[in-house]
């Protein structure tokens, strides 16, 4: 049971990375200035191409690293991957799918947030926390069978990890709000 939840965590790692990287990219000198919003009217000023590209590239890199770890036998001590991170292209595919899915979920949330009149950056819980993980679960449905417990686990750690990252980012001055 614990082993399987750990396996699910590792499989979904590119989604967590994809969700966290836009805030990192925003604070890297040199990259910071590429802050063109994808759609100021529909998504608001905080959804940028920089965040989307950084998140997807980070997710792909995460997929490649996971594949390397699986192949070096490192993760196999706890986790048995049979159809994920099997080879280089498989790693790239799931790294892309999970991070892109996560960021699309985040954008759908922002779209809904604008429709109900919330300003970019305003609190909109529980959607701010579960948007990305819910979307990445949905894009993975054709590829993975998840039990209700596993879905519940992801919907629980998704917001918790996101909140933890936000608090850390806020405390080092990378983010204007802690949530
Ligand atoms: N971010 C970005 N590009 C994206 C997603 C996020 O640049 N595609 C950056 C923005 O600087 C954003 C931060 O990551 O402020 C945190 O993202 P999030 O909390 O998801 O967005 P909010 O600032 O809350 O904006 P919104 O109200 O639209 O959800
Ligand atoms: Mg978000």
Short mmCIF file of C-alpha atoms and ligand atoms in Angstrom, two decimals:
data_model
loop_
_atom_site.label_atom_id
_atom_site.label_comp_id
_atom_site.label_asym_id
_atom_site.label_seq_id
_atom_site.Cartn_x
_atom_site.Cartn_y
_atom_site.Cartn_z
CA UNK A 1 0.00 0.00 0.00
CA UNK A 2 2.65 2.54 1.07
CA UNK A 3 4.87 1.30 -1.76
CA UNK A 4 2.09 1.89 -4.29
CA UNK A 5 1.38 5.40 -2.95
CA UNK A 6 5.09 6.15 -3.22
CA UNK A 7 5.03 4.82 -6.77
CA UNK A 8 2.04 7.05 -7.61
CA UNK A 9 3.92 9.99 -6.10
CA UNK A 10 6.97 9.34 -8.30
CA UNK A 11 4.86 8.83 -11.42
CA UNK A 12 3.17 12.20 -10.84
CA UNK A 13 6.37 14.05 -9.91
CA UNK A 14 6.54 16.01 -13.23
CA UNK A 15 3.14 17.54 -12.35
CA UNK A 16 4.43 18.82 -8.99
CA UNK A 17 7.58 20.16 -10.66
CA UNK A 18 5.57 21.75 -13.48
CA UNK A 19 3.37 23.53 -10.97
CA UNK A 20 6.26 24.81 -8.85
CA UNK A 21 8.63 26.00 -11.59
CA UNK A 22 6.73 29.12 -12.80
CA UNK A 23 7.41 30.77 -9.43
CA UNK A 24 11.09 29.77 -9.63
CA UNK A 25 11.39 31.06 -13.22
CA UNK A 26 9.86 34.36 -12.17
CA UNK A 27 12.74 34.87 -9.74
CA UNK A 28 15.69 33.89 -11.90
CA UNK A 29 17.58 36.95 -13.16
CA UNK A 30 17.60 37.00 -16.94
CA UNK A 31 14.46 34.91 -17.29
CA UNK A 32 12.42 37.17 -15.04
CA UNK A 33 11.79 39.79 -17.73
CA UNK A 34 9.99 37.40 -20.11
CA UNK A 35 6.73 38.16 -18.42
CA UNK A 36 4.37 38.35 -21.39
CA UNK A 37 0.91 37.18 -20.23
CA UNK A 38 -0.72 34.44 -22.30
CA UNK A 39 -4.03 36.29 -22.20
CA UNK A 40 -4.44 39.32 -19.91
CA UNK A 41 -8.20 39.41 -20.46
CA UNK A 42 -9.12 35.75 -20.07
CA UNK A 43 -6.41 34.43 -17.75
CA UNK A 44 -5.04 37.56 -16.07
CA UNK A 45 -1.53 38.98 -15.89
CA UNK A 46 -0.06 36.19 -13.73
CA UNK A 47 -0.30 33.43 -16.35
CA UNK A 48 2.78 33.99 -18.48
CA UNK A 49 4.51 32.19 -21.36
CA UNK A 50 7.61 32.16 -19.17
CA UNK A 51 5.76 30.13 -16.51
CA UNK A 52 4.23 27.75 -19.04
CA UNK A 53 7.52 27.09 -20.86
CA UNK A 54 9.56 26.78 -17.64
CA UNK A 55 7.01 24.37 -16.17
CA UNK A 56 6.85 22.13 -19.24
CA UNK A 57 10.65 22.09 -19.72
CA UNK A 58 11.09 21.28 -16.03
CA UNK A 59 8.49 18.51 -16.28
CA UNK A 60 10.24 16.98 -19.29
CA UNK A 61 13.60 17.16 -17.51
CA UNK A 62 12.00 15.52 -14.48
CA UNK A 63 10.68 12.72 -16.74
CA UNK A 64 14.18 12.16 -18.15
CA UNK A 65 15.73 12.09 -14.66
CA UNK A 66 13.06 9.64 -13.45
CA UNK A 67 13.83 7.40 -16.44
CA UNK A 68 17.54 7.52 -15.64
CA UNK A 69 16.81 6.68 -11.99
CA UNK A 70 14.57 3.78 -12.96
CA UNK A 71 17.25 2.46 -15.29
CA UNK A 72 20.03 2.81 -12.77
CA UNK A 73 17.87 0.69 -10.46
CA UNK A 74 17.79 3.47 -7.89
CA UNK A 75 14.02 3.84 -7.66
CA UNK A 76 13.37 0.15 -8.20
CA UNK A 77 14.14 -0.61 -4.59
CA UNK A 78 10.77 0.79 -3.61
CA UNK A 79 8.99 1.35 -6.84
CA UNK A 80 8.21 -1.01 -9.67
CA UNK A 81 7.49 0.98 -12.82
CA UNK A 82 6.25 -1.13 -15.65
CA UNK A 83 4.83 1.34 -18.10
CA UNK A 84 6.16 4.68 -16.86
CA UNK A 85 9.65 6.07 -17.44
CA UNK A 86 10.59 2.88 -19.28
CA UNK A 87 12.84 4.58 -21.79
CA UNK A 88 13.95 8.02 -22.90
CA UNK A 89 10.92 8.89 -25.08
CA UNK A 90 8.50 7.40 -22.60
CA UNK A 91 10.09 9.62 -19.93
CA UNK A 92 9.79 12.69 -22.14
CA UNK A 93 6.19 11.85 -23.00
CA UNK A 94 4.98 11.48 -19.41
CA UNK A 95 7.11 14.41 -18.24
CA UNK A 96 5.46 16.56 -20.88
CA UNK A 97 1.93 15.21 -20.40
CA UNK A 98 1.94 15.61 -16.62
CA UNK A 99 3.47 19.09 -16.50
CA UNK A 100 1.48 20.43 -19.45
CA UNK A 101 -1.71 18.93 -17.97
CA UNK A 102 -0.91 20.55 -14.63
CA UNK A 103 -0.37 23.99 -16.21
CA UNK A 104 -3.49 23.72 -18.35
CA UNK A 105 -5.42 22.95 -15.14
CA UNK A 106 -3.87 26.01 -13.53
CA UNK A 107 -4.96 28.14 -16.52
CA UNK A 108 -8.51 26.76 -16.49
CA UNK A 109 -8.63 27.70 -12.80
CA UNK A 110 -7.42 31.23 -13.59
CA UNK A 111 -10.03 31.50 -16.35
CA UNK A 112 -12.80 30.51 -13.90
CA UNK A 113 -11.30 32.83 -11.27
CA UNK A 114 -11.51 35.81 -13.69
CA UNK A 115 -15.10 34.88 -14.58
CA UNK A 116 -16.16 35.08 -10.94
CA UNK A 117 -14.33 38.41 -10.61
CA UNK A 118 -11.33 37.40 -8.47
CA UNK A 119 -8.16 39.40 -9.08
CA UNK A 120 -4.93 37.64 -10.14
CA UNK A 121 -3.24 36.39 -6.98
CA UNK A 122 -6.38 36.59 -4.84
CA UNK A 123 -7.20 33.53 -2.74
CA UNK A 124 -9.52 31.05 -4.40
CA UNK A 125 -9.44 27.89 -2.34
CA UNK A 126 -9.71 24.96 -2.66
CA UNK A 127 -9.20 25.42 -6.41
CA UNK A 128 -5.81 27.15 -6.13
CA UNK A 129 -4.45 24.00 -4.53
CA UNK A 130 -6.12 21.19 -6.45
CA UNK A 131 -6.37 22.72 -9.98
CA UNK A 132 -3.09 21.34 -11.29
CA UNK A 133 -3.22 17.91 -9.69
CA UNK A 134 -6.85 17.36 -10.71
CA UNK A 135 -5.99 18.20 -14.32
CA UNK A 136 -2.92 15.95 -14.31
CA UNK A 137 -5.00 13.06 -12.92
CA UNK A 138 -7.49 13.60 -15.76
CA UNK A 139 -4.83 13.60 -18.52
CA UNK A 140 -3.34 10.41 -17.03
CA UNK A 141 -6.62 8.49 -16.92
CA UNK A 142 -6.04 6.76 -20.29
CA UNK A 143 -2.64 5.52 -19.07
CA UNK A 144 -3.02 4.57 -15.43
CA UNK A 145 -5.61 2.86 -13.28
CA UNK A 146 -5.92 4.77 -10.03
CA UNK A 147 -7.98 3.48 -7.11
CA UNK A 148 -10.10 5.95 -5.14
CA UNK A 149 -7.53 5.85 -2.36
CA UNK A 150 -4.76 6.78 -4.79
CA UNK A 151 -6.85 9.64 -6.23
CA UNK A 152 -7.63 10.84 -2.71
CA UNK A 153 -3.92 10.63 -1.86
CA UNK A 154 -3.00 12.80 -4.87
CA UNK A 155 -5.76 15.32 -4.16
CA UNK A 156 -4.44 15.55 -0.61
CA UNK A 157 -0.70 15.85 -1.25
CA UNK A 158 -1.23 18.09 -4.32
CA UNK A 159 -2.50 21.09 -2.33
CA UNK A 160 -0.20 20.31 0.62
CA UNK A 161 2.94 20.31 -1.54
CA UNK A 162 1.78 23.40 -3.40
CA UNK A 163 1.10 25.21 -0.13
CA UNK A 164 4.49 24.17 1.27
CA UNK A 165 6.24 25.51 -1.85
CA UNK A 166 4.25 28.73 -1.65
CA UNK A 167 5.15 29.27 2.01
CA UNK A 168 8.84 28.63 1.27
CA UNK A 169 8.70 30.95 -1.79
CA UNK A 170 6.95 33.64 0.30
CA UNK A 171 9.46 33.37 3.14
CA UNK A 172 12.43 33.88 0.79
CA UNK A 173 10.68 36.79 -0.92
CA UNK A 174 9.86 35.03 -4.19
CA UNK A 175 6.11 35.34 -3.84
CA UNK A 176 3.87 38.15 -2.57
CA UNK A 177 1.43 35.94 -0.72
CA UNK A 178 1.90 32.75 1.33
CA UNK A 179 -1.01 30.76 -0.15
N1 LIG B 1 3.11 31.86 -13.08
C1 LIG B 1 3.49 32.26 -14.35
N2 LIG B 1 2.97 31.63 -15.44
C2 LIG B 1 2.08 30.61 -15.32
C3 LIG B 1 1.69 30.19 -14.04
C4 LIG B 1 2.21 30.85 -12.94
O1 LIG B 1 4.30 33.17 -14.51
N3 LIG B 1 1.61 30.00 -16.42
C5 LIG B 1 3.72 32.54 -11.91
C6 LIG B 1 3.10 33.91 -11.68
O2 LIG B 1 4.10 34.78 -11.25
C7 LIG B 1 2.12 33.63 -10.56
C8 LIG B 1 2.85 32.56 -9.75
O3 LIG B 1 3.52 31.78 -10.74
O4 LIG B 1 1.88 34.76 -9.80
C9 LIG B 1 1.96 31.70 -8.92
O5 LIG B 1 0.99 31.08 -9.73
P1 LIG B 1 -0.51 30.87 -9.21
O6 LIG B 1 -0.54 30.92 -7.72
O7 LIG B 1 -1.04 29.67 -9.88
O8 LIG B 1 -1.24 32.14 -9.82
P2 LIG B 1 -1.88 33.42 -9.15
O9 LIG B 1 -0.81 34.44 -8.94
O10 LIG B 1 -2.68 33.03 -7.97
O11 LIG B 1 -2.83 33.93 -10.31
P3 LIG B 1 -4.34 33.52 -10.60
O12 LIG B 1 -5.17 34.43 -9.77
O13 LIG B 1 -4.52 33.73 -12.06
O14 LIG B 1 -4.48 32.06 -10.21
MG1 LIG B 2 -1.85 27.47 -9.05
#
